[in-house]
Coordinates of C-alpha atoms in Angstrom, one line a residue:
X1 CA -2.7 -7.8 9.8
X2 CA -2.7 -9.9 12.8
X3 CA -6.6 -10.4 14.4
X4 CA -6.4 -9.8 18.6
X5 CA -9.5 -9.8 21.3
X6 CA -9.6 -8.7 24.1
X7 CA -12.4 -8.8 27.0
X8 CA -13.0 -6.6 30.5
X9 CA -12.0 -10.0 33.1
X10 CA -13.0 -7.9 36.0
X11 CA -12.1 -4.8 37.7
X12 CA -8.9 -2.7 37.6
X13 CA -6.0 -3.3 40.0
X14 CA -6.8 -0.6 42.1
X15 CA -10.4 -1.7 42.5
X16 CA -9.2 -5.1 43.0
X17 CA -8.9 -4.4 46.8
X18 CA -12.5 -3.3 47.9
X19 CA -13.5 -2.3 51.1
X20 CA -15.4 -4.7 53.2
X21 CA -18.4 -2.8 53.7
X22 CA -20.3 -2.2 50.6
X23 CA -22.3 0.3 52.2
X24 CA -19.3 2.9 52.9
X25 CA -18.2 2.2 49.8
X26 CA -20.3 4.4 48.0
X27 CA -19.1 7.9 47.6
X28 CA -21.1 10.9 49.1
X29 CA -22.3 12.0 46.0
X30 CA -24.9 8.7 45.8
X31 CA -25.5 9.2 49.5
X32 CA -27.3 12.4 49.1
X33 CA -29.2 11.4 46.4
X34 CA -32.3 10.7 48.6
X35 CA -31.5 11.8 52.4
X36 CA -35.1 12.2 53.2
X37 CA -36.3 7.9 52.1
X38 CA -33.2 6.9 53.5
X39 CA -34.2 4.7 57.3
X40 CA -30.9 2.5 57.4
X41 CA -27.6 3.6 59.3
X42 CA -26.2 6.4 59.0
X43 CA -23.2 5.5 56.3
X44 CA -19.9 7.5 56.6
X45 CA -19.3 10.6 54.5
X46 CA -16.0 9.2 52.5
X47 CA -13.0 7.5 52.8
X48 CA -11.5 7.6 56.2
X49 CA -8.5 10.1 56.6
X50 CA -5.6 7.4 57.3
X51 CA -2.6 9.3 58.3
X52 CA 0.1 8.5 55.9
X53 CA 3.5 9.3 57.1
X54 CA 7.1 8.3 56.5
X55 CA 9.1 6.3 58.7
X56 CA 12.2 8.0 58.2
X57 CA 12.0 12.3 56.6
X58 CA 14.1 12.3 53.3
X59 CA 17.4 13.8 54.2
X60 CA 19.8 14.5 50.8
X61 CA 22.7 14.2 53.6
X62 CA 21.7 10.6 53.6
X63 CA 21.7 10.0 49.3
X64 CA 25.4 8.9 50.0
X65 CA 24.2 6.0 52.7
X66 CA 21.2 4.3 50.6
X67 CA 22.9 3.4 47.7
X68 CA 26.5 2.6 49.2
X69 CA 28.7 5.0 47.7
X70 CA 31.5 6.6 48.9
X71 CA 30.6 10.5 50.8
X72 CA 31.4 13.0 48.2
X73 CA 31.8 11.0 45.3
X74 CA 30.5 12.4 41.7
X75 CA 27.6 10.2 41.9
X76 CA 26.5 11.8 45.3
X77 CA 26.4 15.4 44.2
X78 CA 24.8 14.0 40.9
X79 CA 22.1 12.9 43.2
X80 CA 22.0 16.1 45.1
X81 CA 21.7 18.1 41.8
X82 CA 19.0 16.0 40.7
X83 CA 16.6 16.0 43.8
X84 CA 17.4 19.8 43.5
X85 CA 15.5 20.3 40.8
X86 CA 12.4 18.8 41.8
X87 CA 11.1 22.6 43.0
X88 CA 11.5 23.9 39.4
X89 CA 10.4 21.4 37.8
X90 CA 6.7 21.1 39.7
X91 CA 6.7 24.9 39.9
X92 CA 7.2 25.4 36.1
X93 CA 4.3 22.4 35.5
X94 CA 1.8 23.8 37.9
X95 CA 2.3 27.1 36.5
X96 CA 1.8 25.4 33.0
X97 CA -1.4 23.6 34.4
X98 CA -2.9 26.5 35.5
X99 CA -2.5 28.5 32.1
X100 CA -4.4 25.5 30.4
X101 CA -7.0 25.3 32.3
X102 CA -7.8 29.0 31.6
X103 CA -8.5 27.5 28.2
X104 CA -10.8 24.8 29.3
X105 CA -14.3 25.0 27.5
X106 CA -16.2 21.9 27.2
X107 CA -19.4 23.6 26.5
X108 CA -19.0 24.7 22.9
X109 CA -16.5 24.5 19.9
X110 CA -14.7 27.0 21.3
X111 CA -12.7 24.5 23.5
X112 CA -11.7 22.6 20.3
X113 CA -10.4 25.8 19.0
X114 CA -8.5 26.3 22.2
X115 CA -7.0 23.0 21.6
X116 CA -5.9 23.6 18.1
X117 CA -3.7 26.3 19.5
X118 CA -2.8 23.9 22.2
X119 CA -1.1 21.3 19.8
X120 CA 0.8 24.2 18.0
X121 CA 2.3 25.7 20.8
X122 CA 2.8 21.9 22.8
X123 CA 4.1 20.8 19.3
X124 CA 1.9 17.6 20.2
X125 CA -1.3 16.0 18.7
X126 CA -5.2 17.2 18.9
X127 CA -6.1 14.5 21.1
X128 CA -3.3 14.9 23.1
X129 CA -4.1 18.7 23.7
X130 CA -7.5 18.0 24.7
X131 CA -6.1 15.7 27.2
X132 CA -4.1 18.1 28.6
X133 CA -6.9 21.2 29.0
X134 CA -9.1 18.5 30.7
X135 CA -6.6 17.6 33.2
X136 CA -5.4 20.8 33.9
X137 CA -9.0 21.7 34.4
X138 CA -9.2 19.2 36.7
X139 CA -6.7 19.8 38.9
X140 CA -7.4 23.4 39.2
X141 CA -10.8 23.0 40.1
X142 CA -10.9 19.0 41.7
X143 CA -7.7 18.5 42.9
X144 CA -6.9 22.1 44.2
X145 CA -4.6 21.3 47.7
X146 CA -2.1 18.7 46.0
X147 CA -2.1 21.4 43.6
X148 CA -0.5 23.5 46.2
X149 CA 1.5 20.9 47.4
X150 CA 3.0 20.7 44.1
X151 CA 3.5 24.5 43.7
X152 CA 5.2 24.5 47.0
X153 CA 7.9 21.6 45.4
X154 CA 6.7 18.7 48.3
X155 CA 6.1 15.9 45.6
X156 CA 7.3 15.1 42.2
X157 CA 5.4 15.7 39.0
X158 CA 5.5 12.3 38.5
X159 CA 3.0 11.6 41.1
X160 CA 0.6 14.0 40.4
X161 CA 0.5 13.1 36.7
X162 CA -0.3 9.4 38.3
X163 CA -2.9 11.2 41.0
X164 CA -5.0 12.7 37.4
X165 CA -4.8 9.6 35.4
X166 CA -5.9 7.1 38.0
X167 CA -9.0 9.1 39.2
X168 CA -10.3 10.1 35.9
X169 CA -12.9 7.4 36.3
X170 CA -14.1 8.8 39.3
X171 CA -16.5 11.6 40.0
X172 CA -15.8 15.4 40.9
X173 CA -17.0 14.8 44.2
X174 CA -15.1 11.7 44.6
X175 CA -11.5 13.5 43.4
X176 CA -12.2 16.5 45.6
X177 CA -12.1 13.7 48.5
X178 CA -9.3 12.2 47.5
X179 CA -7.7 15.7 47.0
X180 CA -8.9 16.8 50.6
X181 CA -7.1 13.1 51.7
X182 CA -3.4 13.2 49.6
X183 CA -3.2 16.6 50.7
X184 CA -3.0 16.0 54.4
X185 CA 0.3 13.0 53.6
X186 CA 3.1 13.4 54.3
X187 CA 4.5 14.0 51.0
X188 CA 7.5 15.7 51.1
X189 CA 9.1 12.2 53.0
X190 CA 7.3 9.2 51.9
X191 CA 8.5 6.7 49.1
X192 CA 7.2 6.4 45.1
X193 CA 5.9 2.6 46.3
X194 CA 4.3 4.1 49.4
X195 CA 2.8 6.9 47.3
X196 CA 1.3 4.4 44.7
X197 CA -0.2 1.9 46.8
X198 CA -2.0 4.5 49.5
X199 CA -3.4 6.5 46.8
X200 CA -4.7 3.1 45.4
X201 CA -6.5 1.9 48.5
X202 CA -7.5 5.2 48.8
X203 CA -9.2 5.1 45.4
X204 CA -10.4 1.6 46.1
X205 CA -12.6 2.4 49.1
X206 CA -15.1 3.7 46.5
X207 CA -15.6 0.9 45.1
X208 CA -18.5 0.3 42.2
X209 CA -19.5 4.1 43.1
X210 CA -16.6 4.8 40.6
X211 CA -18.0 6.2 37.1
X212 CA -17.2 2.7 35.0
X213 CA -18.3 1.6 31.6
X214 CA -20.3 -1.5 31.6
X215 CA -18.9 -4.6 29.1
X216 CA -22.2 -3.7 26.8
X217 CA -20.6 -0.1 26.8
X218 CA -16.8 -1.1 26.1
X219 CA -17.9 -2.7 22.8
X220 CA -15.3 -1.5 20.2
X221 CA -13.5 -2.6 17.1
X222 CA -9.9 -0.6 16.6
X223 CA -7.0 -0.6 14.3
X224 CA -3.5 -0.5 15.9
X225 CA -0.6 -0.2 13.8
X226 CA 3.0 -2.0 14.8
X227 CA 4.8 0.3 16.3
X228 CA 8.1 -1.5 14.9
X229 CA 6.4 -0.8 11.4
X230 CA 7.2 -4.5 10.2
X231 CA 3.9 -4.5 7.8
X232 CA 1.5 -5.6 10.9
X233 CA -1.4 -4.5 12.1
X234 CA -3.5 -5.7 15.0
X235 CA -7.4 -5.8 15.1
X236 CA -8.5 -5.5 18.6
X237 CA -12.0 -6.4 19.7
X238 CA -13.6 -5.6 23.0
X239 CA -16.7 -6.7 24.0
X240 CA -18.5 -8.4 26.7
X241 CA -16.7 -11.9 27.7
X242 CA -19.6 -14.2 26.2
X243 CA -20.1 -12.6 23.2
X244 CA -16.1 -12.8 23.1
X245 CA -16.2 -16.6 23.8
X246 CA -18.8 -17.5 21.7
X247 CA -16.9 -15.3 18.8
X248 CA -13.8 -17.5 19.6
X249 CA -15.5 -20.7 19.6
X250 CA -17.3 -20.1 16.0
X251 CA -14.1 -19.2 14.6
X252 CA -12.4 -21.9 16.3
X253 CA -15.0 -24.4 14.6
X254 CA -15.2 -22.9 11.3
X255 CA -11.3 -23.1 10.9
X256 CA -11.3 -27.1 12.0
X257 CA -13.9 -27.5 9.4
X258 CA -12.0 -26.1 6.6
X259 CA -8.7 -27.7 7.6
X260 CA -10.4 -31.0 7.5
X261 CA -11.8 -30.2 4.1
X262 CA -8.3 -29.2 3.1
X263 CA -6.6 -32.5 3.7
X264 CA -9.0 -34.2 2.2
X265 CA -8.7 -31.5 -1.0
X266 CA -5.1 -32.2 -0.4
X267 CA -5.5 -35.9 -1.4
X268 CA -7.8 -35.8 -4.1
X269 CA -5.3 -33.1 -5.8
X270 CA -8.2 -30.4 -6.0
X271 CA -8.1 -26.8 -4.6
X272 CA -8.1 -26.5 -1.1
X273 CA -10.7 -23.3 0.3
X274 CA -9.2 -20.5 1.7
X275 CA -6.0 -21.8 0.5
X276 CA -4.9 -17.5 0.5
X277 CA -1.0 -18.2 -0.2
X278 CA -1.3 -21.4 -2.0
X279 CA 0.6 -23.5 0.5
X280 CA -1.7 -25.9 0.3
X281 CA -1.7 -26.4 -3.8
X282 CA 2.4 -26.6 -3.1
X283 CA 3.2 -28.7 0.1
X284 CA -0.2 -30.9 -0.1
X285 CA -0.5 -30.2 3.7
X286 CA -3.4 -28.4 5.7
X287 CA -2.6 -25.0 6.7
X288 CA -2.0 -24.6 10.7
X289 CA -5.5 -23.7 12.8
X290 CA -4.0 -19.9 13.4
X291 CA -3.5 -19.3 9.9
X292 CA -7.0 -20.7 9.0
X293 CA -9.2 -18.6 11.6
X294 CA -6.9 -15.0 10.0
X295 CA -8.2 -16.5 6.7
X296 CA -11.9 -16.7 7.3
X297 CA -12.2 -13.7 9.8
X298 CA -10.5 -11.6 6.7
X299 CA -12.0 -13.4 3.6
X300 CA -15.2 -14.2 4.8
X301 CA -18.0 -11.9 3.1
X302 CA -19.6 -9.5 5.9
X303 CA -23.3 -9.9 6.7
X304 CA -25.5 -6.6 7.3
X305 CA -28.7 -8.1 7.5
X306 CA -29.9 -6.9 4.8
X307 CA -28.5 -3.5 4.6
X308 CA -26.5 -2.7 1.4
X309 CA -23.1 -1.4 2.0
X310 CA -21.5 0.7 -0.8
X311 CA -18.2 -0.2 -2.1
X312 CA -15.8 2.2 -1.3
X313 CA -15.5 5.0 -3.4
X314 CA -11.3 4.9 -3.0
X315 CA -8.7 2.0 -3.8
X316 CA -6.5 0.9 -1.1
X317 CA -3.3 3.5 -1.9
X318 CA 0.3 1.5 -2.2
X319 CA 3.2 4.0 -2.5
X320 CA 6.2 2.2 -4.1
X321 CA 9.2 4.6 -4.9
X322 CA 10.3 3.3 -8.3
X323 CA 13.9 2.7 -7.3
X324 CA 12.5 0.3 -4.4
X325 CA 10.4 -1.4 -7.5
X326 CA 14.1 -1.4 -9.7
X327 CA 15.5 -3.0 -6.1
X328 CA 18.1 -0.7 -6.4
X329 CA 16.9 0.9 -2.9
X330 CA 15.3 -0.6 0.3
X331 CA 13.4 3.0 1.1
X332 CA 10.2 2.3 2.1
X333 CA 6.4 2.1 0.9
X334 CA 3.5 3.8 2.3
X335 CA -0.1 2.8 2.5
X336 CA -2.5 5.6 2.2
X337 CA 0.7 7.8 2.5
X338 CA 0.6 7.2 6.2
X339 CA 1.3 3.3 7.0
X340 CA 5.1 2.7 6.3
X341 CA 5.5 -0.9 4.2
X342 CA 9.2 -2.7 4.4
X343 CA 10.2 -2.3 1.1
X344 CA 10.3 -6.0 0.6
X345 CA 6.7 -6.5 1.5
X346 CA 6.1 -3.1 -0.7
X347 CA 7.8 -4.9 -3.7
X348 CA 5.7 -8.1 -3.1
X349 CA 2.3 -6.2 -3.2
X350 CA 3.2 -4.6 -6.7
X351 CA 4.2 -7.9 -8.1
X352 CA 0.4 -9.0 -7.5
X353 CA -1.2 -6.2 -9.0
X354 CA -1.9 -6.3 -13.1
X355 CA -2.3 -2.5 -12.7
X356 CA 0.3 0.1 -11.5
X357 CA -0.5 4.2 -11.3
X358 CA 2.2 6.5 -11.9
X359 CA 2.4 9.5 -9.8
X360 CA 5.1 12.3 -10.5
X361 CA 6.4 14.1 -8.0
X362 CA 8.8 17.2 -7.9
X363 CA 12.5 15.4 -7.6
X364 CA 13.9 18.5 -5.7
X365 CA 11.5 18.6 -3.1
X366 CA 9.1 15.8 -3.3
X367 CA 6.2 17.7 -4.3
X368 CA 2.8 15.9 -5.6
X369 CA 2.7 17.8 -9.1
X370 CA -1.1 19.1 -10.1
X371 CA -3.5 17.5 -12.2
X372 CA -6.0 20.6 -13.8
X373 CA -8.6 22.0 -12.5
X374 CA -12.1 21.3 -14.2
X375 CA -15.4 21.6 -12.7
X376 CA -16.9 22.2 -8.7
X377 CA -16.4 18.6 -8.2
X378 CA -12.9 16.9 -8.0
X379 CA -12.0 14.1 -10.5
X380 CA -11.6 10.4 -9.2
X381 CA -7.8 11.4 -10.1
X382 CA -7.9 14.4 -8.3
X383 CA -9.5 12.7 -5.3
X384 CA -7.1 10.0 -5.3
X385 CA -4.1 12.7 -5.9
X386 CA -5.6 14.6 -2.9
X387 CA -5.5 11.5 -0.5
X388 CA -1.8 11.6 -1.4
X389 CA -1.6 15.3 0.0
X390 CA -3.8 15.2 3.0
X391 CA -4.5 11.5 4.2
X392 CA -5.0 12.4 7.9
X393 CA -7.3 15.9 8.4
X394 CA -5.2 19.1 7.4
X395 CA -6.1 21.1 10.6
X396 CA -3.0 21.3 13.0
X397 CA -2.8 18.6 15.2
X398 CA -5.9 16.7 14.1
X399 CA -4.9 13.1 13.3
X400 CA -8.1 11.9 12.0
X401 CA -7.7 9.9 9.4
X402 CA -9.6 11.3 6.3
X403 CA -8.7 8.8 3.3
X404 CA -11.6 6.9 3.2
X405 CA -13.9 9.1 5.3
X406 CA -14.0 12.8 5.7
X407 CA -14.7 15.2 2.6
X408 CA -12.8 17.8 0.3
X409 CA -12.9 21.2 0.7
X410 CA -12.4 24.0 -1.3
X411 CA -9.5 26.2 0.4
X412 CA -11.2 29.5 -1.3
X413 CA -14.5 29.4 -1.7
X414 CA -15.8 28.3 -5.5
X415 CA -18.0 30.9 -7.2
X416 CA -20.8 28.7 -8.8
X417 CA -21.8 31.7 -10.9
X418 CA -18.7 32.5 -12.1
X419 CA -15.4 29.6 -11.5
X420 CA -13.2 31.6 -13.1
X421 CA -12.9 34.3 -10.7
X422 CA -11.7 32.0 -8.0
X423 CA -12.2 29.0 -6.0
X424 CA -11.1 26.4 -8.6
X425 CA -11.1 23.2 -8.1
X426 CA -7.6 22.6 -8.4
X427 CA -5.4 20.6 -6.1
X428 CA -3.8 23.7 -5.2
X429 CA -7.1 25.0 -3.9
X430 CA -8.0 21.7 -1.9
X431 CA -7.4 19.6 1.0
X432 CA -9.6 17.4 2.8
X433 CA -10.8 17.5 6.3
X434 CA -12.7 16.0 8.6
X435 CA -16.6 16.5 9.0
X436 CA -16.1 18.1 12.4
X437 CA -13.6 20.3 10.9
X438 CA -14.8 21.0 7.8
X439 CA -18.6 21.9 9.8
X440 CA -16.3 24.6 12.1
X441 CA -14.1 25.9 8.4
X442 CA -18.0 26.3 6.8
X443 CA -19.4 28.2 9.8
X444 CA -16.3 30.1 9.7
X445 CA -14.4 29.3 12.9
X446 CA -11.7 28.4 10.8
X447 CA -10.3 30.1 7.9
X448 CA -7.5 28.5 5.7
X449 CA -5.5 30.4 3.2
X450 CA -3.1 28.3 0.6
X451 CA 0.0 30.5 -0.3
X452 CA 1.9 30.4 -3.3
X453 CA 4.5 27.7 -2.0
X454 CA 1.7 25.9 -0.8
X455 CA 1.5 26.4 2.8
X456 CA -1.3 26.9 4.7
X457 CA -2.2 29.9 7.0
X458 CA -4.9 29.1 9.4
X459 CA -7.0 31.6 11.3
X460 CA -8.2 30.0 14.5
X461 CA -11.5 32.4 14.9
X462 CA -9.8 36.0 16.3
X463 CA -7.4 34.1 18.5
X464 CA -4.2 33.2 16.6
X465 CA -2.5 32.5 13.1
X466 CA -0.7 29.1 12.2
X467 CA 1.1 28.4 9.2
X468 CA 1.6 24.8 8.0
X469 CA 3.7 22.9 5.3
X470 CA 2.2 20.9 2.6
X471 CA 2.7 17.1 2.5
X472 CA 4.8 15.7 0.5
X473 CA 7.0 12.7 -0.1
X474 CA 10.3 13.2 1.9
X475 CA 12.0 10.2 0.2
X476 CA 11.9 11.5 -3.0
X477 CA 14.8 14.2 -3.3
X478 CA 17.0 11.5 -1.6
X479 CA 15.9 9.0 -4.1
X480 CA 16.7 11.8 -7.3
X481 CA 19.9 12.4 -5.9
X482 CA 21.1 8.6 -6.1
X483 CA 19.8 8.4 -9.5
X484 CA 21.2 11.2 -10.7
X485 CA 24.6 9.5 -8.7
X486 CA 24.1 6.3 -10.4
X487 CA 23.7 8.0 -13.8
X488 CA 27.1 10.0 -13.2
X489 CA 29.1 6.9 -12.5
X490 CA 27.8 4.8 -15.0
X491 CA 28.8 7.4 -17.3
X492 CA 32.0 7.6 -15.3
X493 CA 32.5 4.3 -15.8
X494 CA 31.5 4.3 -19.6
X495 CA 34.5 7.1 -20.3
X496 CA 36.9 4.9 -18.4
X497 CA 35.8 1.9 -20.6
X498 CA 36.4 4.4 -24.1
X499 CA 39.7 5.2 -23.3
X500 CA 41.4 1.8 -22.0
X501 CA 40.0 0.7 -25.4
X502 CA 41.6 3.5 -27.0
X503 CA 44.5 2.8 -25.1
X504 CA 44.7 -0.7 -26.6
X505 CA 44.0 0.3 -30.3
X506 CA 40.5 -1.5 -30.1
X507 CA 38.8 1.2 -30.7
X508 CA 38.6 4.0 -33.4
X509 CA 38.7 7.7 -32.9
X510 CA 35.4 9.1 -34.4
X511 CA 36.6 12.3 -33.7
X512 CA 39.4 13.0 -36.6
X513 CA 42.4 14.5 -35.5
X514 CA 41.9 18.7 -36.1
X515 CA 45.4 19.8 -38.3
X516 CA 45.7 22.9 -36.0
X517 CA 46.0 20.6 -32.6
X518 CA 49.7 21.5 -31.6
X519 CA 52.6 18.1 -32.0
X520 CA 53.0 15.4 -29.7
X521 CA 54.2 16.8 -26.3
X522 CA 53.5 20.4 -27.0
X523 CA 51.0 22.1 -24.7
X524 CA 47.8 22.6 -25.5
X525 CA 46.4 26.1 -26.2
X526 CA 43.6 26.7 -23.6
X527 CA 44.4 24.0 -21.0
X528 CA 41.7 24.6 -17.8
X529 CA 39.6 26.9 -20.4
X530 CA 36.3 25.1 -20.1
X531 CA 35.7 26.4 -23.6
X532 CA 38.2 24.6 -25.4
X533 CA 38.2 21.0 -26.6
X534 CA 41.3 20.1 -26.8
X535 CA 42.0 21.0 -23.2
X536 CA 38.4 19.0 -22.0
X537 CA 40.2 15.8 -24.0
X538 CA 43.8 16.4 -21.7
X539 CA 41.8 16.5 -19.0
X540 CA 39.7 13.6 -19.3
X541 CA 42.4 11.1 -20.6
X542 CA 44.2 12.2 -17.5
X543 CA 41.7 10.1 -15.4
X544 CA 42.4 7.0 -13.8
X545 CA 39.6 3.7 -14.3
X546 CA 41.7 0.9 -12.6
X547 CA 38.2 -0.4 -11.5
X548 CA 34.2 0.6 -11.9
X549 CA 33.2 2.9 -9.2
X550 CA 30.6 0.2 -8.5

């Protein structure tokens, strides 16, 4: 895990360019707010309506001149093609935008519902299905004119995907003006660049009247995983820049303090603090200033003034497949069954641990096998088996993760009176959600039921049905099958051994000779009968060992 910060320096880039007059540039919305005690000038009503127009009008019959290829070549009508398609493709994703936003509810659960469906049909996460109804809501009902402009094929989807992300942080008002303003450009002819940098200015002339979260309010701690999945992670830490500072500079003199008192620990031939890999106990040298504030910021004991922090009820989950432990296969390890680990690193981790926990899984199709059910409450086994099932929320979509927080939920509801009838508390009858999921499943607004194979049909309230697949780990039918590979040519090879050996006279027949086998040269009765064992013997001494299949 590698430790980042990260502070708000100032505004955006497109705020960066502010109008002069700080009076007009505050949107009409905080104009209004109190006409009648207002006595200064009159301010203006919005952003000034700048005609933006293009020098030249985009003519395909020109495609041929800009970039300097030959009239008629392949590349030309590949160009033509291309801008061709830019009708169908904003009429298809206005259309789309327009169907979402019929689903838009941000007033009850219902939207969250809606959204659930959403990331079935998109194929995409929850999050990212709520971002889609919210912008699709607003440019129905904000941004309504580029929206025709759009439907009418005059700019690329492109830029109105830039138009909704770069004026989420303003106010309904304040889009509708901007809306009211892109509309009237002359879109259909004016350059990407040009595009981009009107619409900033444009977003600009509000200035601090755009909705913004103050550096008190961007105060956040989050986990970001590597994308390249080379065992990093990155802590990132926003906050306001002199808590930031004064953060940095602690660190900063805590890690000079300990390096000093590791040379002189060096010296003296005693341990060394915070020496985490023992490269100080082995080189006698300090360990670098970077290494030393990673070591204190992740091995220092966290103060909560006086509030006592349970220990958490879970251990931190390291999936090694056993043929990675044998090194006989680089597949990688998991961490809480969602992190990948390079099989190296996975490897290194096992070697530190004194204790190891065998799970079985089915080697056909990878499938976690079930512990028994006992009583209403899972087991610490069972919880720890059911973190291997469901470590982000089993809902479709959702991508909380649920390994440490959430709860487990009972699939069928257990009968307290009577748990035989139903409802055990078997991993077959479980999965774990998260608390704002499992709050909609217990007010029944979501209703799971676990079928035989062990997928999962969800009722989303009366709207729709989705079925899911239970988790399980993919690498272990490919791992099986090279076993079971290995095994066959080691006993391959094994065979070969037995009958060079025989061939030499080094070894003695076990098997005496049966006085019914026919003479020397004869052939032998039942020859490709898999029944007979005479004709198994022909064929295996017919095989060829000149060298070990591996």
């Amino acid at each position: 895990m590698a430790a980042k910060t990260s502070t708000p320096t100032g505004m955006s880039a497109d705020s960066a360019h502010a109008a002069d007059s700080t009076d007009s540039a505050e949107s009409a919305a905080t104009d209004t707010a109190h006409p009648a005690a207002s006595t200064k000038a009159p301010r203006t009503a919005g952003p000034p309506r700048t005609p933006v127009d293009a020098h030249t009008p985009l003519d395909p019959d020109t495609f041929a001149a800009h970039s300097h290829v030959e009239p008629g070549c392949v590349e030309e009508q590949l160009a033509r093609e291309l801008f061709a398609t830019h009708h169908e493709e904003a009429l298809a994703y206005a259309g789309r935008l327009r169907k979402l936003a019929m689903l838009w509810d941000d007033t009850s659960e219902e939207g969250d519902m809606n959204a659930i469906l959403v990331a079935d049909a998109r194929r995409i996460t929850l999050d990212r299905a709520r971002t889609l109804l919210r912008d699709a809501a607003t440019a129905v009902v904000d941004l309504p004119h580029t929206l025709a402009r759009l439907e009418a094929g005059q700019l690329p989807v492109s830029w109105f995907e830039q138009l909704l992300r770069r004026t989420r942080r303003l106010t309904s008002d304040q889009r509708r003006q901007v809306d009211d303003r892109v509309a009237e450009w002359d879109l259909e002819n004016i350059t990407a660049d040009r595009f981009s940098r009107e619409l900033g200015k444009l977003i600009a002339w509000f200035g601090m009247a755009a909705v913004r979260e103050t550096p008190t309010e961007q105060r956040d701690v989050s986990l970001e995983i590597n994308p390249d999945h080379d065992g990093t992670a990155c802590l990132l830490v926003t906050g306001p820049i002199h808590e930031m500072l004064d953060l940095s500079r602690r660190l900063d003199l805590a890690a000079r303090a300990v390096q000093n008192e590791q040379r002189h620990a060096a010296k003296e031939g005693r341990p060394a603090p915070f020496d985490i890999d023992g490269d100080v106990a082995r080189t006698a040298y300090r360990m670098p200033l970077a290494a030393l504030r990673y070591a204190i910021l992740t091995r220092t004991m966290l103060e909560a003034s006086g509030v006592q922090v349970p220990q958490s009820r879970f251990r931190l989950q390291v999936i090694v497949p056993a043929m990675t432990l044998l090194g006989e296969s680089d597949a990688p390890g998991t961490i809480d069954g969602t992190i990948p680990l390079p099989a190296r690193m996975a490897r290194h981790l096992a070697a530190d641990e004194p204790t190891w926990y065998r799970i079985l899984t089915d080697p056909s199709d990878g499938a976690y096998l079930p512990l028994p059910p006992t009583t209403y409450s899972p087991t610490t086994a069972m919880a720890e088996h059911l973190r291997l099932l469901d470590p982000i929320c089993a809902v479709p979509g959702c991508t909380n993760n649920v390994c440490t927080i959430g709860e487990a939920d009972h699939i069928e509801e257990y009968d307290h009176r009577n748990p035989e009838k139903g409802g055990q508390t078997a991993l077959e009858n479980l999965h774990r959600l998260c608390w704002t999921h499992h709050d909609m499943k217990t007010r029944g607004l979501l209703d799971p039921v676990r079928g035989p194979d062990g997928t999962t049909t969800w009722h989303i309230g009366d709207r729709a049905i989705i079925t899911t697949d239970q988790n399980r780990d993919l690498l272990t039918p490919e791992l099986a099958a090279a076993l079971q590979s290995s095994w066959e040519a080691f006993e391959d090879m094994r065979l070969g051994d037995d009958l060079r050996l025989q061939e030499l006279g080094l070894l003695e027949d076990t098997d005496p000779a049966d006085p019914s086998d026919p003479p020397d040269g004869a052939e032998p009765a039942g020859l490709g009968d898999a029944s007979g064992g005479a004709g198994r013997a022909v064929l295996v001494g017919a095989a060829s060992f000149s060298d070990p299949p591996f």
